[in-house]
Short mmCIF file of C-alpha atoms in Angstrom, two decimals:
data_model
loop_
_atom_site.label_atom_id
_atom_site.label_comp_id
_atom_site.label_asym_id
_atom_site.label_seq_id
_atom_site.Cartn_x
_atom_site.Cartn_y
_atom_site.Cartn_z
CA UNK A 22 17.93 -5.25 -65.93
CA UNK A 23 17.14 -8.67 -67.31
CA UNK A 24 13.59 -8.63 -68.27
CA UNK A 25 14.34 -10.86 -70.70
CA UNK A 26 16.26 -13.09 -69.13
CA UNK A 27 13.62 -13.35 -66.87
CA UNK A 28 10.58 -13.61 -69.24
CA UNK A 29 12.58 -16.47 -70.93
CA UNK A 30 12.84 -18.44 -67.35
CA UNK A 31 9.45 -17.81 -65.78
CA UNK A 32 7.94 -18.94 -69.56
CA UNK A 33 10.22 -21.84 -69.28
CA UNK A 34 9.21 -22.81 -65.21
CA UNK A 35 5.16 -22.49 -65.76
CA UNK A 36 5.60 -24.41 -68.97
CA UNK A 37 7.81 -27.13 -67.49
CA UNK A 38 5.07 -27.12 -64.34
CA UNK A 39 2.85 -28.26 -67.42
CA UNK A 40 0.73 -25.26 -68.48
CA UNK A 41 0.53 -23.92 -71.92
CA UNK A 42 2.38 -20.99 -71.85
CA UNK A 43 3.42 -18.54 -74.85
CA UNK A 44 5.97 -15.86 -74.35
CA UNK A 45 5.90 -13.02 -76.68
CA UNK A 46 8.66 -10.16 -77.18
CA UNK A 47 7.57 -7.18 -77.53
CA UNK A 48 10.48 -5.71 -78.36
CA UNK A 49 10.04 -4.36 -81.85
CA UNK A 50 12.92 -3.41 -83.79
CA UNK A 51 15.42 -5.47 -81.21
CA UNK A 52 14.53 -8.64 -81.21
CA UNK A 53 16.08 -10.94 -78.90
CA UNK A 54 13.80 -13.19 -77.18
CA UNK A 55 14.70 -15.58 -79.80
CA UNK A 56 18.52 -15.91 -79.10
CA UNK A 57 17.92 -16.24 -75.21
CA UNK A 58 15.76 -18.97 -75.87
CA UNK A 59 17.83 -20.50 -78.82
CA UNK A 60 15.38 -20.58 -81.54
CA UNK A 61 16.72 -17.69 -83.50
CA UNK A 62 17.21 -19.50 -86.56
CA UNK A 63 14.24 -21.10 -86.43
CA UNK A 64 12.19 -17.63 -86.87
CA UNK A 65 9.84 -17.24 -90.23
CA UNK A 66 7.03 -15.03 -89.20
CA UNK A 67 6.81 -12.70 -86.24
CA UNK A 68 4.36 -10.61 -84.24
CA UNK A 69 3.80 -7.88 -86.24
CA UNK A 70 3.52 -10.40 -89.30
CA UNK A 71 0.58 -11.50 -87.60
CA UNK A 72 -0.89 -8.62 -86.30
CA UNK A 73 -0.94 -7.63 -90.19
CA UNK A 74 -2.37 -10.33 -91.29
CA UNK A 75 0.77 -11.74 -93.07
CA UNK A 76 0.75 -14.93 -91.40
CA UNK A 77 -1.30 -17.16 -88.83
CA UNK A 78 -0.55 -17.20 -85.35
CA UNK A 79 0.02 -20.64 -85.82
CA UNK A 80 3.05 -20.10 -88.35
CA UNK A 81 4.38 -17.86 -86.39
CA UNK A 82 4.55 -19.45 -82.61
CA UNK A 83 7.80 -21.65 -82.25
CA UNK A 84 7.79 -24.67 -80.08
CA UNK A 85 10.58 -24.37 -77.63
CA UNK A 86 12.47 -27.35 -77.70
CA UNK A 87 12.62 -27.76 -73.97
CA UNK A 88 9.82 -27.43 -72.39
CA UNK A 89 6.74 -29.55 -73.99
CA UNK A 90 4.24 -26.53 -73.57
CA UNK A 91 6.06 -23.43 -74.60
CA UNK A 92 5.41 -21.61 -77.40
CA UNK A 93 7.44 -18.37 -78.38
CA UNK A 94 6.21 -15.60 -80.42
CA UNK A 95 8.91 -13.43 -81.81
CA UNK A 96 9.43 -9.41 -82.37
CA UNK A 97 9.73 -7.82 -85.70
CA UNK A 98 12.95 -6.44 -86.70
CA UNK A 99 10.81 -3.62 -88.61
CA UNK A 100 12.16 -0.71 -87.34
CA UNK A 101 8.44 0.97 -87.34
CA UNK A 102 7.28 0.66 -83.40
CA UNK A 103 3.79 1.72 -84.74
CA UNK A 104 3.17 -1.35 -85.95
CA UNK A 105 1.98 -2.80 -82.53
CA UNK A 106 -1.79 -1.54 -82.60
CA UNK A 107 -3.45 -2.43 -79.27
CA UNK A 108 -6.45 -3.62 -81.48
CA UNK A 109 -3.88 -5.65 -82.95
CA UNK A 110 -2.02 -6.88 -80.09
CA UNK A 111 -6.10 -7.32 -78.10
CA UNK A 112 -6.42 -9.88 -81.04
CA UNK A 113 -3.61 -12.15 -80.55
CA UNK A 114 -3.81 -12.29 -76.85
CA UNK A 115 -7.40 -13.43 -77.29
CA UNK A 116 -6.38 -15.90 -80.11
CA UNK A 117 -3.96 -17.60 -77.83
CA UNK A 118 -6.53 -17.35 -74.86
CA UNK A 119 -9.05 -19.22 -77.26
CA UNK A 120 -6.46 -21.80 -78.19
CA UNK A 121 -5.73 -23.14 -74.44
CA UNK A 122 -3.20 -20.78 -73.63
CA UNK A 123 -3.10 -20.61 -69.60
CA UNK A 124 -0.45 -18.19 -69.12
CA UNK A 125 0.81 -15.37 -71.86
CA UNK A 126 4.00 -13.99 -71.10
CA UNK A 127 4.68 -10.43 -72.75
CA UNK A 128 8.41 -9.42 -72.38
CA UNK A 129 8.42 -5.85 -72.66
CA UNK A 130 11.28 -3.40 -73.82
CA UNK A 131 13.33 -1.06 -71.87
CA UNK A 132 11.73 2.51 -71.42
CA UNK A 133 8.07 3.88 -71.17
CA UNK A 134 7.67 4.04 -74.78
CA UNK A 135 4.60 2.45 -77.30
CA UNK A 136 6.46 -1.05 -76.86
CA UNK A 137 6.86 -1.11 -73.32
CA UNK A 138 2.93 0.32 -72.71
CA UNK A 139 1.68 -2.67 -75.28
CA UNK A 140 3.42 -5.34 -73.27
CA UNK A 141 1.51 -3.94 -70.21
CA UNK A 142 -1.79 -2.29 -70.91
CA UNK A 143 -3.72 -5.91 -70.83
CA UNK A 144 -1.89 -7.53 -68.20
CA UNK A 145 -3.72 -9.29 -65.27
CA UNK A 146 -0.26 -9.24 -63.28
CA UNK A 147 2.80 -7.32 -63.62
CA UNK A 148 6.25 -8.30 -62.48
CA UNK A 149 8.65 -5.52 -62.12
CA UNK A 150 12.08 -6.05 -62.25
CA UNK A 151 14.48 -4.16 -60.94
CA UNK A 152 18.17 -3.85 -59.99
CA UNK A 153 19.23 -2.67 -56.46
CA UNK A 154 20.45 0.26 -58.26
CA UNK A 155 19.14 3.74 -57.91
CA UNK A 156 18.33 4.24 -61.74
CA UNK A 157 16.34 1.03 -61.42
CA UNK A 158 14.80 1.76 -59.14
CA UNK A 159 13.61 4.96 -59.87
CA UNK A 160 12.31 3.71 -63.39
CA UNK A 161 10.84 1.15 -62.02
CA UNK A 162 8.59 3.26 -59.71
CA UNK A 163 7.48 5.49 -62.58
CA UNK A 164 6.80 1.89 -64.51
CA UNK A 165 4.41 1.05 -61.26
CA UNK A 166 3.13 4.63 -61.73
CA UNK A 167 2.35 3.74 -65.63
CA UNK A 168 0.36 0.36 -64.60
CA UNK A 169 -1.82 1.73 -62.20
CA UNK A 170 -2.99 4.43 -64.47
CA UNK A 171 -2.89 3.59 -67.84
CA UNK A 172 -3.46 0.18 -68.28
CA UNK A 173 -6.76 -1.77 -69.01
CA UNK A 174 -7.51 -2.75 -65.75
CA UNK A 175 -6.78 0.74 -64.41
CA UNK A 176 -9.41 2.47 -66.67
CA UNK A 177 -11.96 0.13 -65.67
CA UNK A 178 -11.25 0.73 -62.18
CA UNK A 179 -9.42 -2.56 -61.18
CA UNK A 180 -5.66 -2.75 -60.63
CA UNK A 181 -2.79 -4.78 -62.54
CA UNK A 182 -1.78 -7.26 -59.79
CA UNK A 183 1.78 -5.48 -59.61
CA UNK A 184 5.01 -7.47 -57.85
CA UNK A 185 9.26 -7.07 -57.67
CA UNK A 186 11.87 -9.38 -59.01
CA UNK A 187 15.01 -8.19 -58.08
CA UNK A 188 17.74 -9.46 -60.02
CA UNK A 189 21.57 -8.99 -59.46
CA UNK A 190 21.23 -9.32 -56.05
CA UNK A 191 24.59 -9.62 -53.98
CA UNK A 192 23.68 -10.15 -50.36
CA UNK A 193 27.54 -10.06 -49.54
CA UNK A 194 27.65 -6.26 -51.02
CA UNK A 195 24.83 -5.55 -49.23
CA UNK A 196 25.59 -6.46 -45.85
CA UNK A 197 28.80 -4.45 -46.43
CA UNK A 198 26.37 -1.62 -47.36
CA UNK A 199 27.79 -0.87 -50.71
CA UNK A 200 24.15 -2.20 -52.66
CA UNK A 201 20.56 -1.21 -51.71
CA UNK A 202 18.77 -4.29 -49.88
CA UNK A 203 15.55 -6.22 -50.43
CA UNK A 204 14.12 -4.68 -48.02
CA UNK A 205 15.07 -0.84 -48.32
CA UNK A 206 13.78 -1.54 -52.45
CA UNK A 207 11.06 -3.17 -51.23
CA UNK A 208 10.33 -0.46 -48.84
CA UNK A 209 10.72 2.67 -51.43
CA UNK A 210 8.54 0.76 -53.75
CA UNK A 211 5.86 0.20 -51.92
CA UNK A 212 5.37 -3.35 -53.71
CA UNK A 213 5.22 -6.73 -53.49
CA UNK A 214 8.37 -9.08 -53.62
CA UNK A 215 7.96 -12.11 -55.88
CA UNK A 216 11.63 -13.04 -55.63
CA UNK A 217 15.68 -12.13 -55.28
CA UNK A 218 17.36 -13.59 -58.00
CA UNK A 219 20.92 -13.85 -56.89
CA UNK A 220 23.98 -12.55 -59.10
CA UNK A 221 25.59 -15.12 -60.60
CA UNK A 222 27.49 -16.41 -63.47
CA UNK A 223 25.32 -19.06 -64.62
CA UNK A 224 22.82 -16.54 -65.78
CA UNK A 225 25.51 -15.55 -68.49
CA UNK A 226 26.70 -18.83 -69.06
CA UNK A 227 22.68 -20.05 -69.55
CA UNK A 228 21.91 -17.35 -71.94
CA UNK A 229 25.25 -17.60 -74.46
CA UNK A 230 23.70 -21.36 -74.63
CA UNK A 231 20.18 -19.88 -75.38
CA UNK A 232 19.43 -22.14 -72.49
CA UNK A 233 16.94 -20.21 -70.19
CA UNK A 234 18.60 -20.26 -66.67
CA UNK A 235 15.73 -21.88 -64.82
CA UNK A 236 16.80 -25.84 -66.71
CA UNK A 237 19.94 -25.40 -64.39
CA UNK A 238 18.60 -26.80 -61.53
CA UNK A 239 21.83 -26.22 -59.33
CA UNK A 240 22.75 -22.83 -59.73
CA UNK A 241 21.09 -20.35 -57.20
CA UNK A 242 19.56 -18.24 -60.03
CA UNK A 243 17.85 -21.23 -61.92
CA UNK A 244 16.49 -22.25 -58.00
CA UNK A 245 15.63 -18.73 -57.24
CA UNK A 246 13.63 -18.56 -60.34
CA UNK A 247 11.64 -21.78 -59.75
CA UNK A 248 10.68 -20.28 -56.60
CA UNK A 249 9.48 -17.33 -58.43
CA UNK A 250 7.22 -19.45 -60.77
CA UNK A 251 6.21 -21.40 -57.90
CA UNK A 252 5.18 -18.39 -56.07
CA UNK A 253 3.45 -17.00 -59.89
CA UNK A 254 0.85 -20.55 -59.69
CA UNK A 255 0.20 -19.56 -56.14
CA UNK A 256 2.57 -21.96 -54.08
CA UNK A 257 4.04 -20.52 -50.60
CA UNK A 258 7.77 -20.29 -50.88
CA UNK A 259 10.03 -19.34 -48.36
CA UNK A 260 12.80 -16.53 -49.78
CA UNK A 261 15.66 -17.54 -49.99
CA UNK A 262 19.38 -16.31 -51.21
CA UNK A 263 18.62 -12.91 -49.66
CA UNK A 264 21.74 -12.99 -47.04
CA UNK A 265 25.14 -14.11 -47.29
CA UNK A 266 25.91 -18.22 -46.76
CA UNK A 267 27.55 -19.39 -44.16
CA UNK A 268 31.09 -20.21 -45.50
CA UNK A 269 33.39 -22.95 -43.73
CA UNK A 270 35.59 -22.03 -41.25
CA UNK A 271 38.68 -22.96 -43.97
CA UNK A 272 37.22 -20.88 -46.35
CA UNK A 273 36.68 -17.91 -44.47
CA UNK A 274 40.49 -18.04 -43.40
CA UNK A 275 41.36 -18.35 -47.10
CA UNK A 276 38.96 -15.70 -48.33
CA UNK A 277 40.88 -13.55 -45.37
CA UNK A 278 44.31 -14.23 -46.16
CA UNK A 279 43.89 -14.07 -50.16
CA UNK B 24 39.27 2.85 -35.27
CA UNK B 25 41.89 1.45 -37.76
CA UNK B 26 42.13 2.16 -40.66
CA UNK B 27 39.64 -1.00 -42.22
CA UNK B 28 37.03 0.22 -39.95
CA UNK B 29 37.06 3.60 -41.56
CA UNK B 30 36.50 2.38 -45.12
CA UNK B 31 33.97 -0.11 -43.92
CA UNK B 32 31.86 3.00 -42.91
CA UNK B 33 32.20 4.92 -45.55
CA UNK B 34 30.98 1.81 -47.41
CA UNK B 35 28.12 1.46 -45.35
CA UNK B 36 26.99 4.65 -46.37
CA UNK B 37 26.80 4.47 -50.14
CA UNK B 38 23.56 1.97 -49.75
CA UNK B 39 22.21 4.04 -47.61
CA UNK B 40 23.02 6.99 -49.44
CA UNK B 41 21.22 5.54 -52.26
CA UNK B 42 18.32 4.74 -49.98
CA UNK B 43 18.03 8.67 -48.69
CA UNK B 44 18.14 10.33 -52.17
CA UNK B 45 15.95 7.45 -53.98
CA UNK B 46 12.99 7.97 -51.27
CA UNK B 47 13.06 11.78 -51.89
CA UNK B 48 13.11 11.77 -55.71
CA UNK B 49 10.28 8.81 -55.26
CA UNK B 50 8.44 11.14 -53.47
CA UNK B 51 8.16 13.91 -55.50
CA UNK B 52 7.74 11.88 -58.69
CA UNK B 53 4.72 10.41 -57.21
CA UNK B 54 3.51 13.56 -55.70
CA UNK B 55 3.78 15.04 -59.59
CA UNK B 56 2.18 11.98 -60.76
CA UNK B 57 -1.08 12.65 -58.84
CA UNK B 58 -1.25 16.64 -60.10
CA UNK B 59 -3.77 17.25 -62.46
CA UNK B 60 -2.55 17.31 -66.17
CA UNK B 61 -3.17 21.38 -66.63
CA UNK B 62 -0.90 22.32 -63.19
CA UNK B 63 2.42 22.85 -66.09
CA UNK B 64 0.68 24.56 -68.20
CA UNK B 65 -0.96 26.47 -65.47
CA UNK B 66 2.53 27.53 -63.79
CA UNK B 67 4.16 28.65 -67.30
CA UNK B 68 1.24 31.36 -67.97
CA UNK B 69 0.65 32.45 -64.39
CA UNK B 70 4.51 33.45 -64.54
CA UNK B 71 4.06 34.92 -67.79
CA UNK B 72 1.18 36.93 -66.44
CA UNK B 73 3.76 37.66 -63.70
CA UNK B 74 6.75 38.38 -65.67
CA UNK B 75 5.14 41.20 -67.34
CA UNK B 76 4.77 43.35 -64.62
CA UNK B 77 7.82 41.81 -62.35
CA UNK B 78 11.37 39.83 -63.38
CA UNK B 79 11.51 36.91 -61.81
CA UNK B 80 12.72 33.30 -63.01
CA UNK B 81 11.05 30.45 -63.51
CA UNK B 82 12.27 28.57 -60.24
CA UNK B 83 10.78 31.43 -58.08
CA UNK B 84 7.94 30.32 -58.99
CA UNK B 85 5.89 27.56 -56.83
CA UNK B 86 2.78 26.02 -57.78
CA UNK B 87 1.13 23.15 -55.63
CA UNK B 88 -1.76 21.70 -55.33
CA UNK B 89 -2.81 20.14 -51.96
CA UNK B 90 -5.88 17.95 -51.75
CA UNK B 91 -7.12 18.82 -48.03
CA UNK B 92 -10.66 16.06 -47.83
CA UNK B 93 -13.06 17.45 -50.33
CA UNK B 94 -11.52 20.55 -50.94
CA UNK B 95 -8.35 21.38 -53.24
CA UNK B 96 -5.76 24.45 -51.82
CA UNK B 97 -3.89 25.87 -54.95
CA UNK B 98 -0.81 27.74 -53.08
CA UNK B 99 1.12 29.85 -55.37
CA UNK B 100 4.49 30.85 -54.08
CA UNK B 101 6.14 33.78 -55.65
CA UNK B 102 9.67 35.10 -54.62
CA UNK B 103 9.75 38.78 -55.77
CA UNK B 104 13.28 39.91 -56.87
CA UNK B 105 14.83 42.42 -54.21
CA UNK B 106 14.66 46.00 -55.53
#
């Protein structure tokens, strides 16, 4: 669905905006943060290392080499999920909180399982994202379920600050009707959009780099992602790649004809 | 109609298609969602209580719970087997 892909870009964007900003993977056992963001060979200690005890927070964060404030905190590749505790996981958030981290990114892992419920049960703000596919969609409704019941803020009453990121969007399939649109997901959901991110090839191309997609400034997905952040630190920003360009008369004829 | 028109409708109908049957199962996800915890377990021994004095199946068996205000309706719907 490319929650990964997308923690590693919206990190990248509030970092680059000049905010210390950690992104951590919660993803125990699969581990891949660290590729996406091409520091996978620089990794020594890891979450659950610190959760334990092994090693300090500070031996384990790794400067991102790209954006001045980032700081990424990689998973385990234990294959015991237990080892995230949430007294455990409560302590590191706080210990980055205390050290001038602004904004804590926790990419969470695919499913509704101890991994994915770690990643959200402190979160301020959730951002959901989703494919305009049925499955998706569908999971991510029961995810929406999950945060409004079982998270911190819902058992003291308050409510996770919940949006949509829909990723993979093609707004020429859906104006032939083949894909589920922004709105009609957006309608079923019952949430907040924070932003379309467009289908495109870049977003492979950025990640076999292990260059998050938001550094390429001219491809659709990198813009649509900046919006995204921009819309994250409060900013108004029109929506944009949510319908089909206008193509050229020349092109239209060829895209006929071919 | 030619013949381009008729697959671009039957294209047109997959999204919506998708729309249809993901704001039904949405729906009764949530609706199961907001039941209280014990409504399962509730369901599997009032049809055991059943089942020992009539056959019927599981799916003939309808539990809801329908918050009407301040009061709560349990509705139990039973289909009897013809004899």
């Amino acid at each position: 669905m490319g929650k990964t892909t997308t923690s590693a870009a919206i990190s990248s964007g509030i970092a680059m905006r000049g905010h210390k900003t950690a992104v951590i993977d919660f993803d125990i056992g699969l581990r891949n943060l660290d590729i996406i963001m091409n520091c996978e060979r620089r990794v020594v200690y890891d979450f659950v290392n610190v959760i334990n005890g092994e090693a300090k927070l500070r031996q384990a964060l790794i400067k991102d080499k790209r954006a001045e404030n980032l700081y990424i905190l990689p998973a385990s590749q234990t294959r015991d999920k237990d080892a995230l505790t949430i007294d455990g996981v409560e302590r590191v958030l706080k210990e980055l909180a205390d050290d001038g981290f602004e904004y804590i990114i926790c990419d969470s892992p695919a499913g509704i399982e101890h991994g994915a419920f770690m990643a959200m049960y402190f979160a301020d703000m959730a951002i959901v994202v989703a494919n305009p596919e049925v499955s998706s969609v569908r999971d991510s409704d029961r995810i929406l379920g999950i945060l409004q019941s079982k998270s911190r803020r819902a058992e003291q009453g308050e409510r996770v600050e919940e949006c949509l990121l829909l990723t993979r969007y093609n707004p020429e399939r859906v104006e032939k009707g083949e894909m589920l649109g922004v709105k009609d997901v957006e309608e079923i959901l019952a949430t907040k959009l924070l932003g379309v991110i467009p289908e495109s090839e870049t977003v492979l191309k950025a990640s076999n780099q292990g260059i998050p997609v938001i550094h390429d400034t001219e491809s659709p997905a990198g813009q649509a992602y900046s919006d995204a952040v921009a819309r994250i630190l409060g900013e108004e920003v029109e929506h944009r790649f949510m319908s089909v360009e206008q193509k050229g008369l020349f092109q239209r004829l060829f895209r006929r004809s071919a | 109609m030619s013949i381009f028109d008729y697959f671009r409708n039957s294209k047109k109908a997959t999204a919506s298609i998708a729309k249809e049957r993901l704001q039904i199962i949405v729906a009764h996800e949530r609706n199961q969602r907001s039941q209280p915890d014990y409504l399962p377990k509730l369901q599997q021994e009032l049809l055991d209580v059943i089942r020992k004095y009539v056959d019927v199946d599981q799916d003939q068996v309808e539990v809801q719970l329908d918050n009407n205000g301040n009061c709560s309706v349990l509705e139990l719907n039973i289909v009897l087997p013809d004899r």
